[in-house]
Coordinates of C-alpha atoms and ligand atoms in Angstrom, one line a residue:
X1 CA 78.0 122.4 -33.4
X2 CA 76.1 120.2 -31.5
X3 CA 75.0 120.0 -27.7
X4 CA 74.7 117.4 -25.5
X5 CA 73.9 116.7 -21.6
X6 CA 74.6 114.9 -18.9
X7 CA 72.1 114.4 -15.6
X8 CA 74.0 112.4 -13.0
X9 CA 72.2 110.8 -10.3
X10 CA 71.7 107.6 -7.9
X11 CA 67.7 107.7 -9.1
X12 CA 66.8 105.3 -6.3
X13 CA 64.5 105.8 -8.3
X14 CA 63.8 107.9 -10.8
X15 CA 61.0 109.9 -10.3
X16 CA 59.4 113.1 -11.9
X17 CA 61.5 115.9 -10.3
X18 CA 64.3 114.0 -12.1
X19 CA 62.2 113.6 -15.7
X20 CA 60.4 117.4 -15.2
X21 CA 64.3 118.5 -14.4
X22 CA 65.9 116.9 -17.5
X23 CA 63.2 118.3 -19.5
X24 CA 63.1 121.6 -18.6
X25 CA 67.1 122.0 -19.3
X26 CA 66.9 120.6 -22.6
X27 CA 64.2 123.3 -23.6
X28 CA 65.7 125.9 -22.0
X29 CA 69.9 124.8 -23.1
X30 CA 68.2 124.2 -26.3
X31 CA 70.3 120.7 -26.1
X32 CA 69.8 118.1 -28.9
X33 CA 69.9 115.3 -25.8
X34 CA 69.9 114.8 -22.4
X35 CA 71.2 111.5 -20.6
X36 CA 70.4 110.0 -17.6
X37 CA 73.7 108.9 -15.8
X38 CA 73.1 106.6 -13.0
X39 CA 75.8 106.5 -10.6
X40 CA 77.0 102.8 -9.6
X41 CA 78.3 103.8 -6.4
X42 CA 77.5 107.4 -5.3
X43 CA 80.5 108.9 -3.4
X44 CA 78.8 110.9 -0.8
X45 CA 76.0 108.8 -0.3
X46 CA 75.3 105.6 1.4
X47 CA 75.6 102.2 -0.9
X48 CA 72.1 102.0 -2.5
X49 CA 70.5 99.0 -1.6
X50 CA 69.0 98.7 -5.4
X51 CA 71.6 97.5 -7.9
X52 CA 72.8 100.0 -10.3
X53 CA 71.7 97.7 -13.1
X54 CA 67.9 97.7 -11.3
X55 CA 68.3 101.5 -11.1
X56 CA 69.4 102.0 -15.1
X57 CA 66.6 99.5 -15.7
X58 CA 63.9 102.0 -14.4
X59 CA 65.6 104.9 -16.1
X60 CA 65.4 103.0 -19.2
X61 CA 61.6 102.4 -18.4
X62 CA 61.1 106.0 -17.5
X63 CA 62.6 107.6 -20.3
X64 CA 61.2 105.3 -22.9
X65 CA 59.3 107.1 -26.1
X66 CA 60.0 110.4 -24.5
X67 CA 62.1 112.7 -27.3
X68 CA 65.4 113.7 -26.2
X69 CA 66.3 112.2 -23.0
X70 CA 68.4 108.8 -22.9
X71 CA 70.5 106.8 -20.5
X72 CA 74.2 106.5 -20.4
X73 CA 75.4 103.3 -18.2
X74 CA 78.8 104.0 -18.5
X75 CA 79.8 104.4 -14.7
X76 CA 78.1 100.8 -14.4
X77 CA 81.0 99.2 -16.0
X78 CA 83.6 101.2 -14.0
X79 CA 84.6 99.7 -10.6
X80 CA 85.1 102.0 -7.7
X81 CA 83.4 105.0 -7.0
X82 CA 81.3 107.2 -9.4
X83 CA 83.4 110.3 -9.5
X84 CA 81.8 112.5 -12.1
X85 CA 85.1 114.1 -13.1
X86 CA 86.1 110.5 -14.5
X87 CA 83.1 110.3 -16.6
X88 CA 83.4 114.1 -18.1
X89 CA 87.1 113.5 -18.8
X90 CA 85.8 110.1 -20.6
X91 CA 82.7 112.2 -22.5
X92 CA 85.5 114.8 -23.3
X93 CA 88.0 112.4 -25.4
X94 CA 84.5 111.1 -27.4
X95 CA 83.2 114.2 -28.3
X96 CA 84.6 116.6 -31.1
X97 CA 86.6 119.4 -29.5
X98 CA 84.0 122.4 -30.3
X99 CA 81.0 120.0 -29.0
X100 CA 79.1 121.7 -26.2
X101 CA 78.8 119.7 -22.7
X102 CA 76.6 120.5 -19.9
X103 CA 76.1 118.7 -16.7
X104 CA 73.1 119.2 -14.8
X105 CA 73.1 119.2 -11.2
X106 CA 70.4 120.6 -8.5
X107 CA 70.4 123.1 -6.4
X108 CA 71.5 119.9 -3.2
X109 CA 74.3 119.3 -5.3
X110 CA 76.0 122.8 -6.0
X111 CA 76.3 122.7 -1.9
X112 CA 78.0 120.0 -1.7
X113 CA 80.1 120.8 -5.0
X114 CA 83.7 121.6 -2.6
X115 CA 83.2 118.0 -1.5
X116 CA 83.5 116.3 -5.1
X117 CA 86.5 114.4 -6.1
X118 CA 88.7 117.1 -8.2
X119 CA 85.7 119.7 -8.4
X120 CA 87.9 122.6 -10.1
X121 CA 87.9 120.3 -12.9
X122 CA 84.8 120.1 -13.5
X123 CA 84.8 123.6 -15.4
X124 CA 87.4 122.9 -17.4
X125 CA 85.3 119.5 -19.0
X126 CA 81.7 120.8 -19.8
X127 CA 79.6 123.6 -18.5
X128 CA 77.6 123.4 -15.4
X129 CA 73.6 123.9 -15.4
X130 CA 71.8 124.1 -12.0
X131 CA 68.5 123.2 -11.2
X132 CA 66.2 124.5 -8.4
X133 CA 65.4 122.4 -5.8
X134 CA 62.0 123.0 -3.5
X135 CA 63.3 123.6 0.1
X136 CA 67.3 124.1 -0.8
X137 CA 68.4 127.7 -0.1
X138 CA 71.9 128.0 -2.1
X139 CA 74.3 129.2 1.0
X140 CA 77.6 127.8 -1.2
X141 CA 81.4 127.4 -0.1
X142 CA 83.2 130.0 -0.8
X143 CA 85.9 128.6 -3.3
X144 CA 82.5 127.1 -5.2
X145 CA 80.7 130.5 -5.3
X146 CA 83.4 132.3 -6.6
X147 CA 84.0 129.6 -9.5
X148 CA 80.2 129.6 -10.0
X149 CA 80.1 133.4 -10.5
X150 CA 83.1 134.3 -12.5
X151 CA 81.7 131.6 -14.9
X152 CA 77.7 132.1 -15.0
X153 CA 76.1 133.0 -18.1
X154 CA 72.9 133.2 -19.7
X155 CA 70.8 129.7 -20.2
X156 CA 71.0 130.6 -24.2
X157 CA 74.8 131.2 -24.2
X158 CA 75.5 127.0 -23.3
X159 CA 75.1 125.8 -26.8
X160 CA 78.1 127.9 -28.3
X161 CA 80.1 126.8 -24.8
X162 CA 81.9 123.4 -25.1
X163 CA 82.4 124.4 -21.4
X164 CA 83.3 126.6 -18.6
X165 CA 80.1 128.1 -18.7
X166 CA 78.0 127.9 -15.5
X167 CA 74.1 129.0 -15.8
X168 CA 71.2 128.1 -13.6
X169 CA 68.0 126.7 -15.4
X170 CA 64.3 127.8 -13.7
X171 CA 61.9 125.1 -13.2
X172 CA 58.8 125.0 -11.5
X173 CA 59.3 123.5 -8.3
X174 CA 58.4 119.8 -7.7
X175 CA 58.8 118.9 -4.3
X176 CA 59.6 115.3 -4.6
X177 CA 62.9 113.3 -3.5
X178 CA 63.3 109.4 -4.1
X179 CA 63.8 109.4 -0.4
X180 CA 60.2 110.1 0.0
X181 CA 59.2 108.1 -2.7
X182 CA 61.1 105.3 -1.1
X183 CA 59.7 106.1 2.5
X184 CA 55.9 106.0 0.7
X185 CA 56.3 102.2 -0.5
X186 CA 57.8 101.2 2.6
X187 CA 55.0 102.1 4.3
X188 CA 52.3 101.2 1.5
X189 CA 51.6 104.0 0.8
X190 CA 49.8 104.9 -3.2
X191 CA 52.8 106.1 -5.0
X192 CA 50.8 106.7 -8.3
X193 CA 52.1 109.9 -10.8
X194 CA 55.3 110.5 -8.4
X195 CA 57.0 108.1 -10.8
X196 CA 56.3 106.8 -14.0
X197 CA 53.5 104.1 -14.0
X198 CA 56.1 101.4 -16.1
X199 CA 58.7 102.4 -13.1
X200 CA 55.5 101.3 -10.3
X201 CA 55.4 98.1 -12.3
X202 CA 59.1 97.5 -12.0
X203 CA 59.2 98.1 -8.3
X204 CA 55.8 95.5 -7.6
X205 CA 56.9 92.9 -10.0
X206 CA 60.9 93.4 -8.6
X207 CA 59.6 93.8 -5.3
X208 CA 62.1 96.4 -4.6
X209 CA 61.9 98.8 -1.4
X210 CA 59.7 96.6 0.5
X211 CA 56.8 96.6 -2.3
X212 CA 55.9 92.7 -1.8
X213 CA 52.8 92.9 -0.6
X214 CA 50.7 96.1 -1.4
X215 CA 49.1 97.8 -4.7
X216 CA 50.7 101.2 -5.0
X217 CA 48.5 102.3 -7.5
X218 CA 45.9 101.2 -6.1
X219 CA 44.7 104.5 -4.3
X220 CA 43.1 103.2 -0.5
Ligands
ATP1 P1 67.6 111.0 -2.5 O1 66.3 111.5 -1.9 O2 67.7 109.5 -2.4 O3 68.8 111.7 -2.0 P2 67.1 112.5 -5.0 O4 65.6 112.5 -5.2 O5 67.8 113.7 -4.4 O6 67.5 111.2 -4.1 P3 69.2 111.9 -6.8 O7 69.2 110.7 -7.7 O8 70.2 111.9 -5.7 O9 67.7 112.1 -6.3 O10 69.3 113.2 -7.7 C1 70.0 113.3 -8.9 C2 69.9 114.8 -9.3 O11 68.5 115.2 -9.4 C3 70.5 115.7 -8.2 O12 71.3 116.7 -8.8 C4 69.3 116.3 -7.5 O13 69.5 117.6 -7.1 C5 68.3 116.4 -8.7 N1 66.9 116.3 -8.3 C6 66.3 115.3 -7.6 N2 65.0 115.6 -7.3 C7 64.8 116.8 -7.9 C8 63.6 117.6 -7.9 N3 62.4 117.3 -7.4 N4 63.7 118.8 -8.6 C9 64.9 119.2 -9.2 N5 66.0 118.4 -9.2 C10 66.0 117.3 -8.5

């Protein structure tokens, strides 16, 4: 039987919280893969100014040569909003029946879990794994912490799962948000190992986030 995830995100842009996350949940899921999912058009957050097709660009960058972690563009080519219940039921109908699916979410996320298009369905198309997030206590809707805790298991009971299984996935904390890495290059600041150094190049030579005119590796 084999195990796969799915990492949603706007990664605008990716940056090591997101790689370090993805990593730790395919050791500790013992998955065979983990994708990257950029979402075209996030529902609860504002339009990113980057183009989803810039954004999957640096993902592709970021996770290039690195074992086990991929991208998956497929809410690129879907118009409308990126509701994640679309893509699972999507990823369902692929996949053999007794394949095991996990989305990964942080810690932000599961709080705002009772605001997701059709989130009761969620359960019913893959498991759920949560990551930590530095700074986010987990003070969760009621409807979402009673579906979270009638379903949580153990991190090493995912792979028999094809899903319903809820378990939350220890990493150690890295306090970083694309927010901050997009408020750093806006003001010049050195954004050196927050994100991958081929993802620094992509921003300069793209001149995305308002990187025209400064060296962000350079380190003054
Ligand atoms: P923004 O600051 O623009 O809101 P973000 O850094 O939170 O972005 P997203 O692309 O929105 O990044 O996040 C995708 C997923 O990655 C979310 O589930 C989020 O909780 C998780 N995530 C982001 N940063 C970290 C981190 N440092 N550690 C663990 N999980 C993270």
């Amino acid at each position: 039987m084999s195990a796969v995830g799915f990492f949603g995100g706007t990664f605008n842009p990716v940056h090591i919280g997101h790689l370090r996350a993805a990593l730790d949940c395919l050791d500790a899921l013992n998955l065979d893969q983990i994708a990257l999912l950029p979402a075209a058009s996030p529902p609860l957050k504002e339009a990113p100014l980057v183009a989803a097709e810039q954004r999957a660009e640096m993902l592709q960058l970021a996770v290039s040569g690195t074992a086990g972690l991929t991208v998956d563009c497929r809410e690129l080519s879907r118009p409308g909003l990126s509701y994640t219940v679309d893509t699972l039921a999507e990823l369902r109908s692929e996949y053999p029946k007794d394949t095991s699916i996990t989305f990964v979410i942080g810690m932000d996320s599961l709080i705002n879990l009772h605001q997701w298009h059709e989130w009761p369905r969620l359960f019913d198309l893959a498991n759920i794994a949560i990551m930590a997030r530095p700074g986010v206590s987990p003070t969760l809707d009621s409807d979402v912490k009673r579906a979270v805790e009638s379903r949580t298991c153990l991190p090493d009971e995912i792979r028999s799962r094809p899903a319903g299984g809820v378990t939350f996935v220890d990493q150690p904390p890295l306090d970083v948000s694309s927010t901050a890495v997009r408020s750093a290059l806006m003001r010049g600041k050195n954004v050196q190992f927050l994100l991958p150094e081929a993802v620094i190049e992509y921003i300069v030579t793209n001149k995305l986030y308002d990187s025209s005119n400064t060296d962000h590796r350079g380190g003054h």
